[in-house]
Short mmCIF file of C-alpha atoms and ligand atoms in Angstrom, two decimals:
data_model
loop_
_atom_site.label_atom_id
_atom_site.label_comp_id
_atom_site.label_asym_id
_atom_site.label_seq_id
_atom_site.Cartn_x
_atom_site.Cartn_y
_atom_site.Cartn_z
CA UNK A 233 -24.54 -44.84 34.68
CA UNK A 234 -21.31 -43.64 36.26
CA UNK A 235 -18.10 -41.77 35.44
CA UNK A 236 -16.21 -45.03 34.88
CA UNK A 237 -18.64 -46.08 32.17
CA UNK A 238 -18.41 -42.67 30.52
CA UNK A 239 -14.57 -42.80 30.60
CA UNK A 240 -14.62 -46.23 29.04
CA UNK A 241 -16.98 -45.08 26.25
CA UNK A 242 -14.72 -42.09 25.63
CA UNK A 243 -11.72 -44.42 25.35
CA UNK A 244 -13.46 -46.64 22.83
CA UNK A 245 -13.97 -43.61 20.62
CA UNK A 246 -10.45 -42.28 21.11
CA UNK A 247 -8.89 -45.69 20.25
CA UNK A 248 -10.70 -46.16 16.93
CA UNK A 249 -9.57 -44.73 13.60
CA UNK A 250 -12.78 -45.57 11.75
CA UNK A 251 -16.15 -45.38 13.46
CA UNK A 252 -19.76 -45.89 12.43
CA UNK A 253 -22.63 -44.81 14.60
CA UNK A 254 -25.99 -46.25 13.58
CA UNK A 255 -29.63 -46.25 14.69
CA UNK A 256 -32.59 -48.44 13.77
CA UNK A 257 -34.74 -48.67 10.64
CA UNK A 258 -38.16 -46.92 10.78
CA UNK A 259 -36.27 -44.09 12.49
CA UNK A 260 -38.15 -42.21 15.21
CA UNK A 261 -37.30 -38.98 17.05
CA UNK A 262 -35.33 -40.90 19.70
CA UNK A 263 -33.13 -42.62 17.13
CA UNK A 264 -32.54 -39.48 15.03
CA UNK A 265 -32.18 -37.27 18.09
CA UNK A 266 -29.48 -39.58 19.57
CA UNK A 267 -27.65 -39.72 16.22
CA UNK A 268 -27.71 -35.95 15.68
CA UNK A 269 -26.53 -35.43 19.26
CA UNK A 270 -23.69 -37.89 18.80
CA UNK A 271 -22.62 -36.26 15.53
CA UNK A 272 -22.50 -32.77 17.02
CA UNK A 273 -20.91 -33.93 20.28
CA UNK A 274 -18.16 -35.65 18.33
CA UNK A 275 -17.50 -32.44 16.38
CA UNK A 276 -17.62 -30.26 19.53
CA UNK A 277 -15.63 -32.50 21.87
CA UNK A 278 -13.66 -35.27 20.15
CA UNK A 279 -12.77 -33.79 16.75
CA UNK A 280 -10.21 -31.42 18.22
CA UNK A 281 -8.21 -34.17 19.91
CA UNK A 282 -8.96 -37.16 17.73
CA UNK A 283 -8.57 -37.74 14.02
CA UNK A 284 -10.90 -40.53 12.95
CA UNK A 285 -13.13 -41.26 10.04
CA UNK A 286 -16.62 -41.23 11.51
CA UNK A 287 -19.95 -41.86 9.80
CA UNK A 288 -23.56 -41.65 11.00
CA UNK A 289 -26.06 -44.12 9.56
CA UNK A 290 -29.83 -44.15 9.35
CA UNK A 291 -30.54 -47.48 7.55
CA UNK A 292 -33.92 -46.40 6.13
CA UNK A 293 -35.80 -43.46 4.66
CA UNK A 294 -36.10 -40.45 6.97
CA UNK A 295 -39.82 -39.55 7.14
CA UNK A 296 -40.74 -36.02 5.99
CA UNK A 297 -41.82 -34.96 9.44
CA UNK A 298 -38.34 -35.64 10.87
CA UNK A 299 -36.35 -33.97 8.07
CA UNK A 300 -36.06 -30.80 10.13
CA UNK A 301 -33.80 -32.70 12.55
CA UNK A 302 -31.00 -32.83 9.98
CA UNK A 303 -31.85 -29.69 8.00
CA UNK A 304 -28.76 -28.28 6.31
CA UNK A 305 -26.72 -31.25 7.51
CA UNK A 306 -27.95 -33.99 5.15
CA UNK A 307 -24.45 -34.64 3.84
CA UNK A 308 -23.26 -35.66 7.30
CA UNK A 309 -25.44 -38.79 7.32
CA UNK A 310 -25.66 -42.04 5.34
CA UNK A 311 -29.36 -42.58 4.84
CA UNK A 312 -31.22 -45.49 3.25
CA UNK A 313 -29.83 -46.01 -0.28
CA UNK A 314 -26.51 -44.56 0.71
CA UNK A 315 -25.82 -48.16 1.67
CA UNK A 316 -25.09 -48.75 -2.05
CA UNK A 317 -23.26 -45.47 -2.38
CA UNK A 318 -20.47 -46.25 0.02
CA UNK A 319 -22.34 -47.17 3.22
CA UNK A 320 -21.61 -50.88 2.82
CA UNK A 321 -17.85 -50.35 2.42
CA UNK A 322 -17.67 -47.83 5.26
CA UNK A 323 -19.50 -50.22 7.59
CA UNK A 324 -17.23 -53.09 6.62
CA UNK A 325 -14.11 -50.96 7.20
CA UNK A 326 -15.15 -49.70 10.66
CA UNK A 327 -13.02 -50.51 13.68
CA UNK A 328 -15.79 -49.37 16.01
CA UNK A 329 -19.55 -49.75 15.57
CA UNK A 330 -21.78 -47.82 17.95
CA UNK A 331 -25.47 -48.94 17.81
CA UNK A 332 -27.98 -46.63 19.50
CA UNK A 333 -31.61 -47.20 20.33
CA UNK A 334 -31.55 -50.81 19.16
CA UNK A 335 -30.67 -54.09 20.80
CA UNK A 336 -30.85 -56.40 17.81
CA UNK A 337 -28.84 -56.36 14.58
CA UNK A 338 -32.02 -57.13 12.60
CA UNK A 339 -33.07 -53.59 13.43
CA UNK A 340 -30.27 -52.12 11.29
CA UNK A 341 -31.81 -53.54 8.16
CA UNK A 342 -29.28 -54.18 5.38
CA UNK A 343 -26.35 -53.46 7.73
CA UNK A 344 -27.45 -56.31 10.03
CA UNK A 345 -25.59 -59.13 8.26
CA UNK A 346 -22.46 -56.90 8.04
CA UNK A 347 -22.72 -56.22 11.72
CA UNK A 348 -22.99 -59.91 12.55
CA UNK A 349 -19.81 -60.84 10.69
CA UNK A 350 -17.81 -57.70 11.53
CA UNK A 351 -14.71 -57.94 13.71
CA UNK A 352 -15.10 -54.34 14.82
CA UNK A 353 -15.43 -53.42 18.50
CA UNK A 354 -19.21 -53.18 19.08
CA UNK A 355 -20.77 -50.70 21.49
CA UNK A 356 -24.43 -50.43 22.36
CA UNK A 357 -26.23 -47.43 23.93
CA UNK A 358 -29.85 -48.38 24.47
CA UNK A 359 -32.91 -48.59 26.63
CA UNK A 360 -34.47 -51.80 25.22
CA UNK A 361 -34.31 -55.26 26.83
CA UNK A 362 -31.15 -56.94 25.68
CA UNK A 363 -31.51 -59.19 22.63
CA UNK A 364 -28.07 -59.37 20.99
CA UNK A 365 -25.12 -60.43 23.12
CA UNK A 366 -22.59 -59.62 20.48
CA UNK A 367 -21.59 -56.25 22.01
CA UNK A 368 -18.19 -55.65 23.60
CA UNK A 369 -19.40 -52.69 25.65
CA UNK A 370 -22.96 -51.86 26.65
CA UNK A 371 -24.52 -48.77 28.15
CA UNK A 372 -28.07 -49.97 28.79
CA UNK A 373 -30.75 -48.70 31.15
CA UNK A 374 -34.26 -49.98 30.67
CA UNK A 375 -35.59 -47.64 33.36
CA UNK A 376 -34.96 -44.42 31.40
CA UNK A 377 -37.49 -42.85 29.06
CA UNK A 378 -35.34 -43.02 25.95
CA UNK A 379 -31.90 -43.46 24.46
CA UNK A 380 -31.74 -39.66 24.27
CA UNK A 381 -32.10 -39.39 28.03
CA UNK A 382 -29.42 -42.04 28.58
CA UNK A 383 -27.11 -40.41 26.04
CA UNK A 384 -27.48 -37.04 27.69
CA UNK A 385 -26.26 -38.54 31.00
CA UNK A 386 -23.40 -40.27 29.25
CA UNK A 387 -22.27 -37.21 27.24
CA UNK A 388 -22.61 -34.87 30.17
CA UNK A 389 -20.23 -37.06 32.15
CA UNK A 390 -17.71 -36.72 29.33
CA UNK A 391 -18.09 -32.96 28.79
CA UNK A 392 -21.21 -31.01 29.59
CA UNK A 393 -19.58 -27.94 28.06
CA UNK A 394 -19.67 -29.63 24.66
CA UNK A 395 -23.46 -29.95 24.75
CA UNK A 396 -24.78 -27.02 22.68
CA UNK A 397 -28.38 -25.94 22.05
CA UNK A 398 -28.59 -28.09 18.89
CA UNK A 399 -27.71 -31.20 20.88
CA UNK A 400 -30.14 -30.16 23.61
CA UNK A 401 -32.91 -29.79 21.01
CA UNK A 402 -32.14 -33.15 19.39
CA UNK A 403 -32.12 -34.99 22.77
CA UNK A 404 -35.26 -33.21 23.92
CA UNK A 405 -36.99 -34.25 20.71
CA UNK A 406 -35.92 -37.87 21.44
CA UNK A 407 -37.36 -37.77 24.95
CA UNK A 408 -40.56 -36.06 23.76
CA UNK A 409 -41.05 -38.67 21.02
CA UNK A 410 -40.38 -41.76 23.18
CA UNK A 411 -42.67 -40.57 25.99
CA UNK A 412 -45.50 -39.53 23.64
CA UNK A 413 -45.09 -35.96 24.87
CA UNK A 414 -44.68 -37.04 28.50
CA UNK A 415 -47.61 -39.46 28.65
CA UNK A 416 -45.76 -42.82 29.09
CA UNK A 417 -42.31 -44.14 30.08
CA UNK A 418 -41.92 -40.89 32.07
CA UNK A 419 -42.69 -41.67 35.66
CA UNK A 420 -39.15 -41.15 37.03
CA UNK A 421 -37.96 -37.83 38.43
CA UNK A 422 -34.63 -38.38 36.70
CA UNK A 423 -36.22 -37.79 33.29
CA UNK A 424 -37.37 -34.37 34.42
CA UNK A 425 -33.92 -33.51 35.85
CA UNK A 426 -32.46 -34.27 32.44
CA UNK A 427 -35.16 -32.19 30.73
CA UNK A 428 -34.42 -29.27 33.15
CA UNK A 429 -30.72 -29.53 32.19
CA UNK A 430 -31.58 -29.60 28.48
CA UNK A 431 -33.64 -26.44 28.92
CA UNK A 432 -30.71 -24.77 30.67
CA UNK A 433 -28.53 -25.78 27.74
CA UNK A 434 -30.88 -24.20 25.20
CA UNK A 435 -33.57 -26.74 24.30
CA UNK A 436 -36.54 -24.93 22.73
CA UNK A 437 -39.32 -26.98 24.11
CA UNK A 438 -42.31 -25.28 22.52
CA UNK A 439 -40.63 -25.23 19.12
CA UNK A 440 -39.77 -28.93 19.29
CA UNK A 441 -43.33 -29.81 20.37
CA UNK A 442 -44.65 -27.85 17.42
CA UNK A 443 -42.31 -29.53 14.96
CA UNK A 444 -43.03 -33.04 16.24
CA UNK A 445 -46.77 -32.93 16.92
CA UNK A 446 -48.36 -29.94 15.09
CA UNK A 447 -46.76 -30.40 11.73
CA UNK A 448 -48.58 -33.23 10.00
CA UNK A 449 -49.37 -33.23 6.25
CA UNK A 450 -53.07 -33.00 5.43
CA UNK A 451 -52.92 -36.48 3.79
CA UNK A 452 -51.85 -37.95 7.12
CA UNK A 453 -54.84 -36.42 8.89
CA UNK A 454 -57.15 -37.81 6.25
CA UNK A 455 -55.56 -41.26 6.69
CA UNK A 456 -56.08 -40.95 10.41
CA UNK A 457 -59.74 -40.09 9.83
CA UNK A 458 -60.15 -43.17 7.65
CA UNK A 459 -58.54 -45.46 10.23
CA UNK A 460 -60.67 -44.15 13.07
CA UNK A 461 -63.96 -44.14 11.11
CA UNK A 462 -63.69 -47.26 9.03
CA UNK A 463 -60.87 -49.53 10.23
CA UNK A 464 -60.62 -49.50 14.02
CA UNK A 465 -62.20 -52.57 15.61
CA UNK A 466 -62.93 -53.36 19.23
CA UNK A 467 -63.12 -56.98 20.35
CA UNK A 468 -63.80 -58.57 23.70
CA UNK A 469 -61.35 -61.38 24.52
CA UNK A 470 -61.93 -63.20 27.79
CA UNK A 471 -63.77 -60.21 29.19
CA UNK A 472 -61.01 -57.80 28.30
CA UNK A 473 -61.31 -55.23 25.48
CA UNK A 474 -58.66 -55.17 22.79
CA UNK A 475 -58.53 -53.06 19.64
CA UNK A 476 -56.83 -53.29 16.27
CA UNK A 477 -56.81 -52.01 12.73
CA UNK A 478 -55.39 -53.21 9.50
CA UNK A 479 -54.24 -51.30 6.38
CA UNK A 480 -53.54 -52.86 3.06
CA UNK A 481 -51.13 -51.63 0.41
CA UNK A 482 -54.05 -50.36 -1.73
CA UNK A 483 -55.53 -48.43 1.23
CA UNK A 484 -52.18 -46.83 1.91
CA UNK A 485 -51.86 -45.89 -1.80
CA UNK A 486 -55.34 -44.37 -1.78
CA UNK A 487 -54.29 -42.06 1.06
CA UNK A 488 -50.87 -41.22 -0.50
CA UNK A 489 -49.14 -42.83 2.44
CA UNK A 490 -45.60 -41.85 3.27
CA UNK A 491 -43.30 -43.20 6.00
CA UNK A 492 -44.19 -41.59 9.35
CA UNK A 493 -47.92 -41.00 8.53
CA UNK A 494 -48.94 -43.72 11.02
CA UNK A 495 -46.60 -42.78 13.82
CA UNK A 496 -48.69 -42.29 17.00
CA UNK A 497 -51.94 -43.35 15.24
CA UNK A 498 -51.99 -46.54 17.32
CA UNK A 499 -52.37 -44.36 20.46
CA UNK A 500 -55.95 -43.61 19.28
CA UNK A 501 -56.65 -47.34 19.36
CA UNK A 502 -55.26 -47.64 22.86
CA UNK A 503 -56.69 -44.54 24.45
CA UNK A 504 -60.27 -45.72 24.35
CA UNK A 505 -61.79 -46.34 27.78
CA UNK A 506 -61.68 -50.02 28.67
CA UNK A 507 -59.18 -51.03 25.90
CA UNK A 508 -56.23 -52.82 27.43
CA UNK A 509 -54.21 -53.77 24.31
CA UNK A 510 -54.07 -52.25 20.82
CA UNK A 511 -52.48 -53.51 17.64
CA UNK A 512 -51.97 -52.25 14.13
CA UNK A 513 -51.16 -54.40 11.09
CA UNK A 514 -49.90 -52.40 8.13
CA UNK A 515 -49.07 -54.09 4.86
CA UNK A 516 -46.17 -52.10 3.45
CA UNK A 517 -45.83 -54.30 0.37
CA UNK A 518 -47.10 -57.65 -0.81
CA UNK A 519 -44.88 -59.63 1.54
CA UNK A 520 -44.14 -57.32 4.44
CA UNK A 521 -46.43 -56.39 7.32
CA UNK A 522 -45.39 -54.02 10.09
CA UNK A 523 -47.04 -54.70 13.41
CA UNK A 524 -47.28 -52.29 16.34
CA UNK A 525 -48.51 -53.40 19.71
CA UNK A 526 -49.36 -51.23 22.73
CA UNK A 527 -50.67 -52.10 26.23
CA UNK A 528 -51.77 -50.27 29.27
CA UNK A 529 -50.33 -50.46 32.79
CA UNK A 530 -48.88 -53.73 33.94
CA UNK A 531 -49.84 -55.69 30.82
CA UNK A 532 -46.58 -56.68 29.08
CA UNK A 533 -46.78 -56.93 25.34
CA UNK A 534 -43.10 -57.46 24.36
CA UNK A 535 -43.01 -61.21 25.06
CA UNK A 536 -46.18 -61.57 22.98
CA UNK A 537 -44.51 -59.67 20.13
CA UNK A 538 -41.54 -61.91 20.38
CA UNK A 539 -43.36 -65.20 20.77
CA UNK A 540 -45.95 -64.75 18.02
CA UNK A 541 -44.34 -62.34 15.59
CA UNK A 542 -40.63 -62.61 16.20
CA UNK A 543 -40.52 -58.94 17.27
CA UNK A 544 -39.93 -57.25 20.58
CA UNK A 545 -39.59 -53.89 22.35
CA UNK A 546 -40.75 -52.40 25.60
CA UNK A 547 -43.35 -53.87 27.99
CA UNK A 548 -45.98 -51.35 26.86
CA UNK A 549 -44.82 -50.67 23.26
CA UNK A 550 -43.56 -53.31 20.93
CA UNK A 551 -43.33 -54.06 17.26
CA UNK A 552 -42.51 -56.65 14.66
CA UNK A 553 -42.06 -57.20 10.92
CA UNK A 554 -43.71 -60.22 9.42
CA UNK A 555 -42.82 -61.49 5.95
CA UNK A 556 -44.74 -64.65 5.33
CA UNK A 557 -48.32 -63.90 6.44
CA UNK A 558 -51.45 -62.11 5.31
CA UNK A 559 -53.13 -59.36 7.26
CA UNK A 560 -55.99 -61.80 8.06
CA UNK A 561 -53.54 -64.39 9.42
CA UNK A 562 -51.80 -61.78 11.62
CA UNK A 563 -55.17 -60.61 13.04
CA UNK A 564 -56.17 -64.15 13.65
CA UNK A 565 -52.97 -64.88 15.62
CA UNK A 566 -53.50 -61.70 17.60
CA UNK A 567 -57.10 -62.40 18.55
CA UNK A 568 -56.54 -66.10 19.27
CA UNK A 569 -53.60 -65.60 21.61
CA UNK A 570 -53.78 -62.16 23.15
CA UNK A 571 -55.61 -63.56 26.16
CA UNK A 572 -52.22 -64.80 27.38
CA UNK A 573 -51.17 -61.29 28.37
CA UNK A 574 -54.09 -60.71 30.75
P1 5GP B 897 -43.35 -49.13 16.76
O1 5GP B 897 -44.69 -49.76 17.03
O2 5GP B 897 -43.38 -47.70 17.14
O3 5GP B 897 -42.84 -49.42 15.40
O4 5GP B 897 -42.33 -49.86 17.74
C1 5GP B 897 -42.48 -49.77 19.11
C2 5GP B 897 -41.26 -50.34 19.81
O5 5GP B 897 -41.19 -51.70 19.50
C3 5GP B 897 -39.96 -49.74 19.28
O6 5GP B 897 -39.58 -48.65 20.12
C4 5GP B 897 -38.99 -50.87 19.41
O7 5GP B 897 -38.51 -50.93 20.67
C5 5GP B 897 -39.85 -52.08 19.26
N1 5GP B 897 -39.82 -52.69 17.92
C6 5GP B 897 -40.49 -52.29 16.85
N2 5GP B 897 -40.27 -53.10 15.80
C7 5GP B 897 -39.50 -54.10 16.27
C8 5GP B 897 -38.95 -55.25 15.66
O8 5GP B 897 -39.14 -55.59 14.49
N3 5GP B 897 -38.14 -56.06 16.46
C9 5GP B 897 -37.92 -55.75 17.76
N4 5GP B 897 -37.14 -56.58 18.48
N5 5GP B 897 -38.42 -54.66 18.34
C10 5GP B 897 -39.19 -53.86 17.61
MN1 MN B 898 -36.02 -45.23 21.89
#
């Protein structure tokens, strides 16, 4: 990251009359934090010198436990079904599309096909390995903890004075989420310099921790109990221990599942002594299974996610969506092939 890159990004914004900024489906704190930060930064910094139509898109439901991030500001975002209520037209009309925290148009769900055929200038701000090469301008750093960390550096090079305490809170939430509360992807001093600056700018670290990690609905805790007691399996593959669990639609219904209930649950499958790789297979409806994969240390799981499930992600944290397989078939593929990563 350098001043030249920040100036170029600023120019892309200033040259466009209609802009959409979007993040990925299954939104997490990093995606929402980056989007909230961008929205407020535009208002604080750009709005006074630039008159553009700008929209902020979350192409999916926002889980209950992240609603606080946009409290009182819901009308500033196009979320999920808003695609039908104008989102589609707005996306089609955009001169500039900024994608954050995603490297693949499939991750913007229903907006993906519109992105692929759009003539807009396309900008990417991200920390994932590159997948899509359809971007005109890319701010990518795979060594940072999160898009929120990267965005802080970018925005502070444009105007640190425009970063208020709400932006600091949103970006801090993103860093906290993507590092699992500073337990992974956080071994660089630069992350902590950014965090120190966010604190100086007003980030309320204890409050954000409370909101992200001590705020689960009771039903989610009961679902967690069920997964740990009845569903979590350990299997030895070529002398290495791997873990996994599956959840069917009817099990999710029984526990009154809502989006977000399973966030971080996979960490329990990974944090067992001796387990090197963990996987979860969650059947969201009769033809859609969400897969999460996690690994420890030097074991890379993203190529496995890509090769066997057409997914991807980070070396230690990847995911995929599978449409044409049963839970049993997915588990079978996992157990038969996971030895390749050791
Ligand atoms: P999660 O297991 O939390 O859903 O996803 C972990 C990471 O895997 C995400 O941060 C994202 O980088 C990546 N990921 C999740 N789902 C997909 C997917 O369907 N395709 C790709 N390419 N990456 C994914
Ligand atoms: Mn991220």
